Amino acid sequence: MPATDLEQIVNLCKRRGFVYPSAEIYGGFRSSYDYGPLGSLMLRNVKDAWVRAMVQERDDVMLIDAAILGPHAVFEASGHLANFSDPLVDCTVCKKRFREDQLDERDCPQKMKGCTFTEARAFNLMFKTHAGPVEGEGTDVFMRPETAQGMFVNFANVLQTSRRKPPFGIAQVGKSFRNEITPGNFIFRTREFEQMEMEYFVPPAESAKWYEYWCQERMDWYIQYGIPADMLRLRAHESDELSHYSAGTSDIEFKFPWGWGELEGIAQRTDFDLKRHAEFSKQKLDYFDQATNERYVPFVVEPAAGANRTMAAFLLAAYDEDVINDEPRTVLRLHPRLAPYQIAVLPLSKKDTLMPLAKEIYSKLAKRYMCEFDETQAIGRRYRRQDEIGTPFCVTVDFDSLEDGAVTIRERDTTNQERVAISDLENVLRVKIGF
Ligand code: GAP
């Protein structure tokens, strides 16, 4: 049974070192989180799984890593300066500020009597700072609110250096920043987060076809990595929900404990961004097809996902509680590609006689897999810990190993144990882990 309460995951994340509240020793920094030893490994695995599917296993998508800070001109052209805002109202009595579109009644959520609200004002969500030692005109810079603009402003560079022909994609994984009015639900909505975005440039007439294609591909990716199909849905945006650049968007939503929530949006951005950047930069941002002698501005289909939300969804879906030998246990049934560690190497005892062999096995396996070496506590408790952090396989080195040259592999999901010759260990694990 996946987790039904967000607190189950929040507690596990804190207890085991996945996610900590940021700046906790100073009382915390609201809605910011730090990823601990296990969380940083898992978050990296989520991003790697995305890059594997979107770049490595395809021959038509290239990866870039663009700057986080951008000048005024980029966000003027992209429309973010004019349009990337939430409508805010102030309560004239309690002086609190709310998003107008999230007030379902004209009643202050603080429940004070006689609350009235001001007219809505547009509040831009971009973080602004300045570059250089002197503040003033022309020094304003912005933290990017999406990674996407990096792909548009580098369209001509990538086209020229890679000699591609539409359809082709430019992908990026990295931090984005939004001054969210209502951050919350743990790592679901924060002001600093990581995106995994790809701009797929296509001939205009093929845009609808590729939109369908990417909606399906991306749904399949979440299922491949362990989210049950009945916890996912594809929901088309109503016209009043569409971003300023979109002619049609569908969200991939996950059934969070509080209801359906967006993991990813697949948008038809048309030629909006390339045309705007061409107009503002006075550069040519188009494609000349030598076969047809045709020059055109490609249309864009954009699958845009959030790494942190996706990690939360994988954790919630993988969470399970069962009973083994009359003892309750918590287990994260994570895909081996997503689990922080694929293998834990556990010497049965701390005695010096077992350590050299256990360390040797660990060193060999660690060349290929992320492994943990754990010699603390009784073996049963160590198995429980590995179950709770999602490690799919434990390798136990015992005193018989010194005699028979074999170790025990214990599987997380079934708790089955199997004796394997050390000489076969890497091959057996490779088959079991799947890579
Ligand atoms: N380039 C398109 C774009 O940015 P978006 O729907 O605003 O589209 C894409 O963002 C994804 O980024 C979302 O589906 C979500 O997973 C993630 N995301 C957006 N805002 C977020 C926030 N405040 N905290 C965490 N993730 C966020």
mmCIF file of C-alpha atoms in Angstrom, residues 124-316:
data_model
loop_
_atom_site.group_PDB
_atom_site.id
_atom_site.type_symbol
_atom_site.label_atom_id
_atom_site.label_comp_id
_atom_site.label_asym_id
_atom_site.label_seq_id
_atom_site.Cartn_x
_atom_site.Cartn_y
_atom_site.Cartn_z
ATOM 1 C CA ASN A 124 5.673 38.872 -10.338
ATOM 2 C CA LEU A 125 7.075 35.526 -9.208
ATOM 3 C CA MET A 126 10.637 36.072 -10.401
ATOM 4 C CA PHE A 127 13.441 36.717 -7.910
ATOM 5 C CA LYS A 128 15.312 39.852 -8.877
ATOM 6 C CA THR A 129 18.821 40.780 -7.834
ATOM 7 C CA HIS A 130 21.553 42.951 -9.320
ATOM 8 C CA ALA A 131 24.932 42.185 -10.833
ATOM 9 C CA GLY A 132 28.089 44.143 -10.127
ATOM 10 C CA PRO A 133 29.073 46.454 -7.279
ATOM 11 C CA VAL A 134 26.701 49.315 -8.123
ATOM 12 C CA GLU A 135 22.947 49.024 -7.980
ATOM 13 C CA GLY A 136 21.109 50.928 -10.651
ATOM 14 C CA GLU A 137 19.633 50.909 -14.078
ATOM 15 C CA GLY A 138 20.873 48.107 -16.263
ATOM 16 C CA THR A 139 22.221 45.972 -13.416
ATOM 17 C CA ASP A 140 18.985 44.064 -12.733
ATOM 18 C CA VAL A 141 19.305 40.336 -13.224
ATOM 19 C CA PHE A 142 16.804 37.561 -12.585
ATOM 20 C CA MET A 143 17.030 34.030 -11.245
ATOM 21 C CA ARG A 144 15.483 31.926 -13.983
ATOM 22 C CA PRO A 145 11.891 30.842 -13.235
ATOM 23 C CA GLU A 146 12.192 27.943 -15.720
ATOM 24 C CA THR A 147 15.199 26.301 -17.376
ATOM 25 C CA ALA A 148 13.463 26.554 -20.756
ATOM 26 C CA GLN A 149 14.769 29.979 -21.734
ATOM 27 C CA GLY A 150 18.316 28.561 -21.750
ATOM 28 C CA MET A 151 17.266 26.273 -24.605
ATOM 29 C CA PHE A 152 15.646 29.057 -26.630
ATOM 30 C CA VAL A 153 18.502 31.525 -26.340
ATOM 31 C CA ASN A 154 20.934 28.750 -27.338
ATOM 32 C CA PHE A 155 18.810 27.419 -30.199
ATOM 33 C CA ALA A 156 21.063 28.849 -32.933
ATOM 34 C CA ASN A 157 24.255 27.772 -31.121
ATOM 35 C CA VAL A 158 23.101 24.190 -30.728
ATOM 36 C CA LEU A 159 21.675 24.029 -34.258
ATOM 37 C CA GLN A 160 24.963 25.222 -35.696
ATOM 38 C CA THR A 161 27.285 23.067 -33.599
ATOM 39 C CA SER A 162 25.234 19.876 -33.781
ATOM 40 C CA ARG A 163 24.017 20.220 -37.401
ATOM 41 C CA ARG A 164 20.565 18.857 -36.556
ATOM 42 C CA LYS A 165 17.350 19.043 -38.487
ATOM 43 C CA PRO A 166 13.913 19.317 -36.839
ATOM 44 C CA PRO A 167 12.598 17.294 -35.148
ATOM 45 C CA PHE A 168 15.295 17.520 -32.493
ATOM 46 C CA GLY A 169 15.412 18.453 -28.832
ATOM 47 C CA ILE A 170 17.492 20.431 -26.359
ATOM 48 C CA ALA A 171 17.274 19.249 -22.769
ATOM 49 C CA GLN A 172 18.388 20.645 -19.455
ATOM 50 C CA VAL A 173 18.255 19.724 -15.776
ATOM 51 C CA GLY A 174 18.790 22.430 -13.209
ATOM 52 C CA LYS A 175 17.552 24.801 -10.556
ATOM 53 C CA SER A 176 14.745 27.272 -11.071
ATOM 54 C CA PHE A 177 13.380 29.860 -8.667
ATOM 55 C CA ARG A 178 9.910 31.284 -8.074
ATOM 56 C CA ASN A 179 8.769 33.527 -5.271
ATOM 57 C CA GLU A 180 5.753 31.295 -4.628
ATOM 58 C CA ILE A 181 3.050 32.879 -2.480
ATOM 59 C CA THR A 182 1.828 29.563 -1.147
ATOM 60 C CA PRO A 183 4.716 27.097 -0.986
ATOM 61 C CA GLY A 184 3.926 23.900 0.879
ATOM 62 C CA ASN A 185 3.224 20.195 1.012
ATOM 63 C CA PHE A 186 6.834 19.353 1.862
ATOM 64 C CA ILE A 187 8.999 19.351 -1.312
ATOM 65 C CA PHE A 188 5.976 19.647 -3.635
ATOM 66 C CA ARG A 189 6.026 23.434 -3.924
ATOM 67 C CA THR A 190 9.148 25.337 -2.876
ATOM 68 C CA ARG A 191 10.751 28.592 -3.970
ATOM 69 C CA GLU A 192 13.908 26.884 -5.159
ATOM 70 C CA PHE A 193 13.491 23.628 -7.073
ATOM 71 C CA GLU A 194 14.936 21.550 -9.878
ATOM 72 C CA GLN A 195 13.397 21.121 -13.284
ATOM 73 C CA MET A 196 13.963 18.537 -16.002
ATOM 74 C CA GLU A 197 12.863 20.175 -19.239
ATOM 75 C CA MET A 198 13.195 19.464 -22.925
ATOM 76 C CA GLU A 199 12.286 21.706 -25.863
ATOM 77 C CA TYR A 200 11.494 19.590 -28.906
ATOM 78 C CA PHE A 201 11.743 21.653 -32.107
ATOM 79 C CA VAL A 202 9.515 20.343 -34.891
ATOM 80 C CA PRO A 203 8.184 21.391 -38.315
ATOM 81 C CA PRO A 204 4.975 23.358 -37.525
ATOM 82 C CA ALA A 205 2.695 20.862 -39.262
ATOM 83 C CA GLU A 206 3.998 18.048 -37.030
ATOM 84 C CA SER A 207 3.371 19.788 -33.714
ATOM 85 C CA ALA A 208 0.120 17.959 -32.825
ATOM 86 C CA LYS A 209 1.640 14.577 -33.622
ATOM 87 C CA TRP A 210 4.656 15.177 -31.383
ATOM 88 C CA TYR A 211 2.480 16.533 -28.574
ATOM 89 C CA GLU A 212 0.567 13.224 -28.500
ATOM 90 C CA TYR A 213 3.849 11.332 -28.692
ATOM 91 C CA TRP A 214 5.448 13.132 -25.736
ATOM 92 C CA CYS A 215 2.329 12.843 -23.556
ATOM 93 C CA GLN A 216 2.502 9.051 -23.995
ATOM 94 C CA GLU A 217 6.299 8.772 -23.627
ATOM 95 C CA ARG A 218 6.312 10.730 -20.425
ATOM 96 C CA MET A 219 3.404 8.813 -18.850
ATOM 97 C CA ASP A 220 5.272 5.584 -19.652
ATOM 98 C CA TRP A 221 8.436 6.870 -17.943
ATOM 99 C CA TYR A 222 6.727 7.266 -14.556
ATOM 100 C CA ILE A 223 5.174 3.803 -14.859
ATOM 101 C CA GLN A 224 8.505 2.261 -15.891
ATOM 102 C CA TYR A 225 10.065 3.586 -12.689
ATOM 103 C CA GLY A 226 7.385 2.151 -10.439
ATOM 104 C CA ILE A 227 4.415 4.498 -10.136
ATOM 105 C CA PRO A 228 1.203 2.437 -10.466
ATOM 106 C CA ALA A 229 -0.855 3.534 -13.498
ATOM 107 C CA ASP A 230 -3.900 4.171 -11.314
ATOM 108 C CA MET A 231 -1.948 6.821 -9.360
ATOM 109 C CA LEU A 232 -1.323 8.821 -12.563
ATOM 110 C CA ARG A 233 -3.567 10.750 -14.902
ATOM 111 C CA LEU A 234 -3.175 13.052 -17.882
ATOM 112 C CA ARG A 235 -5.288 16.189 -17.586
ATOM 113 C CA ALA A 236 -5.710 18.767 -20.351
ATOM 114 C CA HIS A 237 -5.628 22.419 -19.204
ATOM 115 C CA GLU A 238 -8.753 24.543 -19.465
ATOM 116 C CA SER A 239 -8.169 27.601 -21.651
ATOM 117 C CA ASP A 240 -8.004 29.932 -18.616
ATOM 118 C CA GLU A 241 -5.193 27.841 -17.059
ATOM 119 C CA LEU A 242 -2.829 28.071 -20.023
ATOM 120 C CA SER A 243 0.525 29.833 -19.634
ATOM 121 C CA HIS A 244 1.075 32.924 -21.773
ATOM 122 C CA TYR A 245 3.134 30.899 -24.303
ATOM 123 C CA SER A 246 0.948 27.813 -24.595
ATOM 124 C CA ALA A 247 -1.564 26.779 -27.255
ATOM 125 C CA GLY A 248 -2.376 23.615 -25.336
ATOM 126 C CA THR A 249 -0.974 21.871 -22.261
ATOM 127 C CA SER A 250 -1.624 18.562 -20.522
ATOM 128 C CA ASP A 251 -0.425 17.848 -17.017
ATOM 129 C CA ILE A 252 0.728 14.475 -15.800
ATOM 130 C CA GLU A 253 -0.762 14.345 -12.318
ATOM 131 C CA PHE A 254 -0.027 12.054 -9.389
ATOM 132 C CA LYS A 255 -2.498 11.061 -6.702
ATOM 133 C CA PHE A 256 -0.856 12.741 -3.688
ATOM 134 C CA PRO A 257 -2.320 12.159 -0.220
ATOM 135 C CA TRP A 258 -4.041 15.579 -0.505
ATOM 136 C CA GLY A 259 -5.403 14.991 -4.025
ATOM 137 C CA TRP A 260 -4.213 15.101 -7.646
ATOM 138 C CA GLY A 261 -1.117 17.262 -8.149
ATOM 139 C CA GLU A 262 1.010 18.127 -11.177
ATOM 140 C CA LEU A 263 4.307 16.321 -11.772
ATOM 141 C CA GLU A 264 4.905 17.522 -15.296
ATOM 142 C CA GLY A 265 3.350 19.707 -17.963
ATOM 143 C CA ILE A 266 3.559 18.899 -21.668
ATOM 144 C CA ALA A 267 3.000 22.148 -23.554
ATOM 145 C CA GLN A 268 2.608 23.204 -27.161
ATOM 146 C CA ARG A 269 4.706 26.375 -27.052
ATOM 147 C CA THR A 270 4.286 26.889 -30.812
ATOM 148 C CA ASP A 271 6.869 29.338 -32.263
ATOM 149 C CA PHE A 272 6.147 31.851 -29.487
ATOM 150 C CA ASP A 273 9.574 31.786 -27.800
ATOM 151 C CA LEU A 274 11.807 31.627 -30.873
ATOM 152 C CA LYS A 275 9.865 34.438 -32.554
ATOM 153 C CA ARG A 276 9.985 36.647 -29.483
ATOM 154 C CA HIS A 277 13.726 36.102 -28.977
ATOM 155 C CA ALA A 278 14.347 36.689 -32.692
ATOM 156 C CA GLU A 279 12.388 39.946 -32.479
ATOM 157 C CA PHE A 280 14.080 41.223 -29.306
ATOM 158 C CA SER A 281 17.637 40.066 -30.105
ATOM 159 C CA LYS A 282 17.406 40.852 -33.841
ATOM 160 C CA GLN A 283 19.011 37.477 -34.561
ATOM 161 C CA LYS A 284 17.734 34.836 -36.961
ATOM 162 C CA LEU A 285 16.207 31.968 -34.985
ATOM 163 C CA ASP A 286 14.826 29.724 -37.683
ATOM 164 C CA TYR A 287 15.679 26.691 -39.770
ATOM 165 C CA PHE A 288 16.471 26.508 -43.447
ATOM 166 C CA ASP A 289 15.538 23.160 -44.976
ATOM 167 C CA GLN A 290 17.867 22.627 -47.938
ATOM 168 C CA ALA A 291 15.825 19.694 -49.234
ATOM 169 C CA THR A 292 12.664 21.808 -49.697
ATOM 170 C CA ASN A 293 14.293 25.253 -49.923
ATOM 171 C CA GLU A 294 12.002 26.311 -47.120
ATOM 172 C CA ARG A 295 12.817 28.586 -44.164
ATOM 173 C CA TYR A 296 10.603 28.278 -41.091
ATOM 174 C CA VAL A 297 10.519 28.896 -37.344
ATOM 175 C CA PRO A 298 10.128 25.506 -35.677
ATOM 176 C CA PHE A 299 7.250 24.854 -33.286
ATOM 177 C CA VAL A 300 8.093 23.558 -29.836
ATOM 178 C CA VAL A 301 6.643 20.730 -27.776
ATOM 179 C CA GLU A 302 7.890 20.904 -24.207
ATOM 180 C CA PRO A 303 7.770 18.141 -21.587
ATOM 181 C CA ALA A 304 8.658 19.994 -18.344
ATOM 182 C CA ALA A 305 8.962 18.027 -15.109
ATOM 183 C CA GLY A 306 9.996 18.839 -11.552
ATOM 184 C CA ALA A 307 12.701 16.623 -10.022
ATOM 185 C CA ASN A 308 11.763 17.247 -6.383
ATOM 186 C CA ARG A 309 8.059 16.590 -6.829
ATOM 187 C CA THR A 310 8.823 13.525 -8.839
ATOM 188 C CA MET A 311 11.086 12.245 -6.067
ATOM 189 C CA ALA A 312 8.246 12.799 -3.561
ATOM 190 C CA ALA A 313 5.881 10.856 -5.829
ATOM 191 C CA PHE A 314 8.327 7.958 -6.175
ATOM 192 C CA LEU A 315 8.754 7.858 -2.377
ATOM 193 C CA LEU A 316 5.008 7.931 -1.721
#
